Coordinates of C-alpha atoms and ligand atoms in Angstrom, one line a residue:
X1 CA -97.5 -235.6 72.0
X2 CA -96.1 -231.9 71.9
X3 CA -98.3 -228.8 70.3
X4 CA -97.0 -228.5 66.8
X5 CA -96.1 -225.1 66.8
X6 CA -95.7 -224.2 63.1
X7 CA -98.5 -221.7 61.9
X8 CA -100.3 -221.6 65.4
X9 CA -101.1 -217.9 65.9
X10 CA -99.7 -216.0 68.8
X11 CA -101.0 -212.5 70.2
X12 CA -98.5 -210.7 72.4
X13 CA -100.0 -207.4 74.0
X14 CA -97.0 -204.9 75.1
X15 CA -94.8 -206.7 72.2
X16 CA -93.2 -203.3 71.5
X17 CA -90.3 -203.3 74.4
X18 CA -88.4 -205.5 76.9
X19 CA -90.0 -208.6 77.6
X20 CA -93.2 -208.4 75.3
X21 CA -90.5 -207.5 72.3
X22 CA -88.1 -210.7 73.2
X23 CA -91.3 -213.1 73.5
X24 CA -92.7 -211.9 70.4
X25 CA -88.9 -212.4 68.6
X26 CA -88.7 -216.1 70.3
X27 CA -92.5 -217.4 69.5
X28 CA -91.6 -216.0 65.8
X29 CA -88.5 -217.8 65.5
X30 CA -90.2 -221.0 66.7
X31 CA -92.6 -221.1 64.2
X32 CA -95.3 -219.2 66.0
X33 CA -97.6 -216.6 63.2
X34 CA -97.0 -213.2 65.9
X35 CA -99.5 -210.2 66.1
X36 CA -97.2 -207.9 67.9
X37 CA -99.3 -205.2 69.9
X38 CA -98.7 -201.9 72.0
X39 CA -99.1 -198.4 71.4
X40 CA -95.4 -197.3 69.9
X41 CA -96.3 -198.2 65.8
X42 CA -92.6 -197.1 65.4
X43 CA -91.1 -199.9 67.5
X44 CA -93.5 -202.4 66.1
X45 CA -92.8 -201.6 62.7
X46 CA -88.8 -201.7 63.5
X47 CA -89.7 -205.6 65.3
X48 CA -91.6 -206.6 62.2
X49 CA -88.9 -205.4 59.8
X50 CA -86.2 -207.0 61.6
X51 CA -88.5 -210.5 62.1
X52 CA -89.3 -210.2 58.3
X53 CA -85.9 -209.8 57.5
X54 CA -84.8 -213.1 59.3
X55 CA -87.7 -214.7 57.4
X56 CA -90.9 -215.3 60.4
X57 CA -93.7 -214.7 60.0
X58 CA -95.1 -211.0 62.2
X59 CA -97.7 -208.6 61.7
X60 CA -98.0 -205.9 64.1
X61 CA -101.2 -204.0 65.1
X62 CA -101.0 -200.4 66.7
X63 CA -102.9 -201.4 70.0
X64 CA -103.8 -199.4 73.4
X65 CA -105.2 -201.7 76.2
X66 CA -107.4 -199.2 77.7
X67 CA -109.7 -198.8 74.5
X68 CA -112.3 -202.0 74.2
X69 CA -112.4 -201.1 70.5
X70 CA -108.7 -201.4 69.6
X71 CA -108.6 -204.6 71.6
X72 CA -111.4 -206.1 70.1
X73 CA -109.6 -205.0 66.5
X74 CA -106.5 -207.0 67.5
X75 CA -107.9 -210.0 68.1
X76 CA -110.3 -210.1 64.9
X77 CA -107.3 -209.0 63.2
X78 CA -105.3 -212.2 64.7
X79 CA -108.2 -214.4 64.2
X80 CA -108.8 -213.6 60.8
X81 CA -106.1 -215.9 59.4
X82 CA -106.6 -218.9 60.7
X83 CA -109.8 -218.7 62.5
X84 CA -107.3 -219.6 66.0
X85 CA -105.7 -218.1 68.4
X86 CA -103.4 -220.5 70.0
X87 CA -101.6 -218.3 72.4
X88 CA -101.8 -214.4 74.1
X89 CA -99.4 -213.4 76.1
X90 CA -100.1 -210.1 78.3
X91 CA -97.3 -208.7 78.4
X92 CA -98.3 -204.9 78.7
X93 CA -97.4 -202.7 82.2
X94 CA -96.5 -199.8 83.5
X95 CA -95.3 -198.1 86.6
X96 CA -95.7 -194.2 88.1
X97 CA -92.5 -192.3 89.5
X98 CA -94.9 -190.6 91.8
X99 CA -95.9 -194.7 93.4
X100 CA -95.5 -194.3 97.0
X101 CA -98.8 -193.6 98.9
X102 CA -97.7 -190.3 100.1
X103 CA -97.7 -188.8 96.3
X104 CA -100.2 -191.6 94.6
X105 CA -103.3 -189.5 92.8
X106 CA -107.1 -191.2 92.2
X107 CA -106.0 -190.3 88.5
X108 CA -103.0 -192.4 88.7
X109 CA -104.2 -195.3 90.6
X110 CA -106.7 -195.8 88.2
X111 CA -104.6 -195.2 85.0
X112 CA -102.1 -197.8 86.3
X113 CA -105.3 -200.1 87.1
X114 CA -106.2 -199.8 83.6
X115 CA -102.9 -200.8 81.7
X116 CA -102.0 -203.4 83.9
X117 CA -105.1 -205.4 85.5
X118 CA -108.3 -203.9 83.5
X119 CA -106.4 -204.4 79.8
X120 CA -105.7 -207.9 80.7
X121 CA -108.9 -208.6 81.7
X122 CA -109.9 -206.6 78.5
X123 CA -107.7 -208.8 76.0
X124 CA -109.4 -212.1 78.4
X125 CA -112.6 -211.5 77.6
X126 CA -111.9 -210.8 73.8
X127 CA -110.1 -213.6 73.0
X128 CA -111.9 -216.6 75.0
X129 CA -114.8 -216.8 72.1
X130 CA -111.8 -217.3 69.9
X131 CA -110.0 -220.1 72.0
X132 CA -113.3 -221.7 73.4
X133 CA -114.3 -222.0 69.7
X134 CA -111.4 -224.0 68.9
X135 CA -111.8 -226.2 72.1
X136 CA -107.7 -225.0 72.9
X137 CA -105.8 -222.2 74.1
X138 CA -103.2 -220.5 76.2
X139 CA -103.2 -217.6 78.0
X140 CA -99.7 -215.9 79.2
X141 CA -99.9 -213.4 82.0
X142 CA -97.1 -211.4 83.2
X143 CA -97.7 -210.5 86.7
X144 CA -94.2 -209.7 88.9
X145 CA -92.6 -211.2 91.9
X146 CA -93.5 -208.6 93.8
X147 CA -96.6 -210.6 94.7
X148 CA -94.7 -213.0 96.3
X149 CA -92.2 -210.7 97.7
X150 CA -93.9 -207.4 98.5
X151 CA -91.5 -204.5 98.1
X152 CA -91.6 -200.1 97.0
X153 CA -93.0 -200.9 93.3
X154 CA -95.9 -199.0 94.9
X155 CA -99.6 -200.2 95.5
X156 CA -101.0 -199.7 92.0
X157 CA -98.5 -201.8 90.8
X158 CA -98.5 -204.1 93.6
X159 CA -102.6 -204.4 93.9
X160 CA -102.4 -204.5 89.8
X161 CA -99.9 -207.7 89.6
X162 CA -102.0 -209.6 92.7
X163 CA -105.7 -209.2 90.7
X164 CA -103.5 -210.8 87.5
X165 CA -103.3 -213.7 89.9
X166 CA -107.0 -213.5 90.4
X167 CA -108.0 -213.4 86.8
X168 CA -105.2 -215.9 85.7
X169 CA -106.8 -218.7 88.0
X170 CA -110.1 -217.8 87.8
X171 CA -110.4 -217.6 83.8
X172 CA -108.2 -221.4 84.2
X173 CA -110.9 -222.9 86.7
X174 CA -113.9 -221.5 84.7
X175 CA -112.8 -222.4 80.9
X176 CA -110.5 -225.8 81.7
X177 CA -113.0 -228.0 80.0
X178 CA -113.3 -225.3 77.1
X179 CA -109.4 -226.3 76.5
X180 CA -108.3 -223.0 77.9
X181 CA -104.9 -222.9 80.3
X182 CA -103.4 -220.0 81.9
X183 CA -100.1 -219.2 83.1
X184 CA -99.5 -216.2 85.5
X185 CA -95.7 -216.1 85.2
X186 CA -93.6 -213.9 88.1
X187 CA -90.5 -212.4 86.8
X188 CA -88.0 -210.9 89.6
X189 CA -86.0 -208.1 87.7
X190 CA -85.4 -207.7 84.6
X191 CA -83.5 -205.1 82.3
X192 CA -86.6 -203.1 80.6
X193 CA -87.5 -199.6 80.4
X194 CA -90.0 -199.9 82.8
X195 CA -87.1 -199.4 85.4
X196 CA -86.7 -195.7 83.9
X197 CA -90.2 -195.4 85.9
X198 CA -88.2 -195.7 89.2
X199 CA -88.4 -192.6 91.4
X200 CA -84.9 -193.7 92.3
X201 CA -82.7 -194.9 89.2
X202 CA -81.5 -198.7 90.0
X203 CA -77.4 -199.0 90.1
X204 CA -75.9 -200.9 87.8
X205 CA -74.2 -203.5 89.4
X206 CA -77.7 -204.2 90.7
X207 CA -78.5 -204.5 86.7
X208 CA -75.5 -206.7 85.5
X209 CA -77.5 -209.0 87.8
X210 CA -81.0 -208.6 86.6
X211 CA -82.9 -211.4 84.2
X212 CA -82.1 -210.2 80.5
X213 CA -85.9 -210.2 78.7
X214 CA -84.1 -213.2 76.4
X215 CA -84.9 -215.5 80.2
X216 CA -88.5 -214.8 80.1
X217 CA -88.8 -215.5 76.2
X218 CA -87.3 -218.4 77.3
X219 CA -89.8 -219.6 79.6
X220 CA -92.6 -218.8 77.7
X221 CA -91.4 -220.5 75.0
X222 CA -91.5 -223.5 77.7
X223 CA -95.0 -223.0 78.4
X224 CA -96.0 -222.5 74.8
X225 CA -94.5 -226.3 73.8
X226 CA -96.3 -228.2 76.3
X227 CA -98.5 -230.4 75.5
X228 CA -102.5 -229.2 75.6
X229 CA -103.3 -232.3 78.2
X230 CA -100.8 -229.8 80.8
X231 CA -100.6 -226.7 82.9
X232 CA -98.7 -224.6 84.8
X233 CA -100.8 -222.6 86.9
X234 CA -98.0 -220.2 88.2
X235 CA -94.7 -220.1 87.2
X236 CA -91.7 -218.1 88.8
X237 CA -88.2 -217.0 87.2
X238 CA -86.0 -214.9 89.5
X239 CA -82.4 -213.8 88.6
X240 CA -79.9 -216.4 90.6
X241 CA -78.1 -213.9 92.3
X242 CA -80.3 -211.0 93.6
Ligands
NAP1 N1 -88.7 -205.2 84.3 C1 -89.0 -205.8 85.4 O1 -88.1 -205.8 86.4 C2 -90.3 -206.5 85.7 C3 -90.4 -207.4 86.8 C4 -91.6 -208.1 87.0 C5 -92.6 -207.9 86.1 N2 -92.5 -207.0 85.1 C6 -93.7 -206.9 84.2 O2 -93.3 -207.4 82.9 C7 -94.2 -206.8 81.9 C8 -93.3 -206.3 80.8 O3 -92.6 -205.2 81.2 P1 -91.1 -204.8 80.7 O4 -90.3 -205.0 81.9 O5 -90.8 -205.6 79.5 O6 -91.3 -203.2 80.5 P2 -91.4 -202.4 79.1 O7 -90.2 -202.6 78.3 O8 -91.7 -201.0 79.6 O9 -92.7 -203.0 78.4 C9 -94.0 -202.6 78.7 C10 -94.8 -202.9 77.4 O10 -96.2 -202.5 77.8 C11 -96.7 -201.8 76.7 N3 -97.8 -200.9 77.1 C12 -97.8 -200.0 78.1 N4 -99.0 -199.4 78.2 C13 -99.8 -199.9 77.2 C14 -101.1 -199.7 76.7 N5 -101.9 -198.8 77.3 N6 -101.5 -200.4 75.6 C15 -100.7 -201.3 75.0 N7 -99.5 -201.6 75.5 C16 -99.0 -200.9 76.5 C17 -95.5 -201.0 76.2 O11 -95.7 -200.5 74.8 P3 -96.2 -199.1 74.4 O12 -95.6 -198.1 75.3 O13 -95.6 -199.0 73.0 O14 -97.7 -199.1 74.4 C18 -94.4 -202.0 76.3 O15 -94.4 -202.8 75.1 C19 -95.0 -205.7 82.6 O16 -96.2 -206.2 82.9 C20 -94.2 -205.5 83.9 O17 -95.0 -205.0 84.9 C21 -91.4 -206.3 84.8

């Protein structure tokens, strides 16, 4: 029997932008109750306007990774209404224009460490009491296919999306008969912002190419209608023609 989707609550961290935005639209449109999290309050508010409008159900909750108490505030928040939390998706990341190892600071490493690997881990540990609780639950982590194909994203990033991998697999062998699954999902390019982070702007005809954020809504989407008895343990998505 499929999940029945309809007023199962869905956390997406990084919700405010690209992929996290277009996950948080597609779980809302299916049904999915949405806390839509990141740091920008005036792109959240403009998401939950626009989700309200089309009559799903979305509250947003102003949200930075790196503080324990803001995360632990979203996911009492998210809990609060049902006393579930079905699904979070970590969607949050961020790159340095000064990546390569020639210009890469302490300061920065660590920052980028803290968004992308420490956060996750963060929103992890704050939401397993919820999920363990309810004896179900679904973790969605974006990691990047950089890890399968290493490339000039830089080492933070790099060393960031591989310990994703690690926490992804880990938190699935440790809590699998608590009903928790994770996903760590690698998406090739993609048409975000984050590309604005490039120390060398990406052409265009590179871009026509690139996933849209729509193909990785898509696929979690997939994820987030199978059934609780299965798993995907990794999952990649790669544009066709790159
Ligand atoms: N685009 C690609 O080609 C590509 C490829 C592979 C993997 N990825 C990964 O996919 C994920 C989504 O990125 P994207 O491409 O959609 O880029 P994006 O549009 O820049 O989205 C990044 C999201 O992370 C949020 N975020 C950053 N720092 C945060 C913090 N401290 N606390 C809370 N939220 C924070 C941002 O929101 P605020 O700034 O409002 O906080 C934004 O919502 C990232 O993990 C990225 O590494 C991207």
């Amino acid at each position: 029997m499929a999940n029945p989707i309809c007023d199962q609550t869905a956390v997406v961290v990084g919700a405010s932008s690209g992929m996290g935005r277009a996950i948080a639209v597609a779980l809302a449109r299916e049904g999915f109750h949405v806390v839509a999290a990141a740091r920008r309050e005036e792109r959240l508010e403009e998401l939950e306007r626009q989700l309200h409008g089309a009559g799903c159900a979305i509250e947003v909750c102003v949200t930075d990774v790196t503080q324990l108490d803001d995360v632990e505030r979203l996911v009492e928040r998210a809990r609060q209404r049902t006393g579930r939390i079905e699904l979070l998706v970590y969607a949050t990341g961020t790159n340095l224009p000064a990546r390569g190892l020639s210009v890469l600071s302490h300061e920065n490493w660590l920052r980028l460490i803290a968004t992308n690997l420490t956060g996750a881990f963060t929103c992890t540990q704050a939401v397993l009491p919820v999920m363990r609780a309810a004896g179900n639950g679904l973790i969605v982590y974006l990691s990047s296919g950089c890890v399968q194909m290493p490339d000039v994203s830089g080492v933070a990033y790099q060393a960031s999306k591989h310990g994703l991998v690690g926490l992804a697999h880990g938190t699935r062998v440790e809590e699998k008969l608590n009903g928790i699954r994770t996903t760590v999902l690698f998406p090739g390019l993609c048409d975000t912002e984050i590309l604005d982070q490039r120390p060398v702007p990406t052409p265009r005809e590179v871009l026509d190419q690139a996933l849209a954020p729509e193909d990785v809504a898509a696929a979690v989407l997939f994820l987030a209608r199978l059934p609780a008895r299965a798993v995907v343990p990794e999952m990649q998505l790669l544009p066709a023609r790159l």
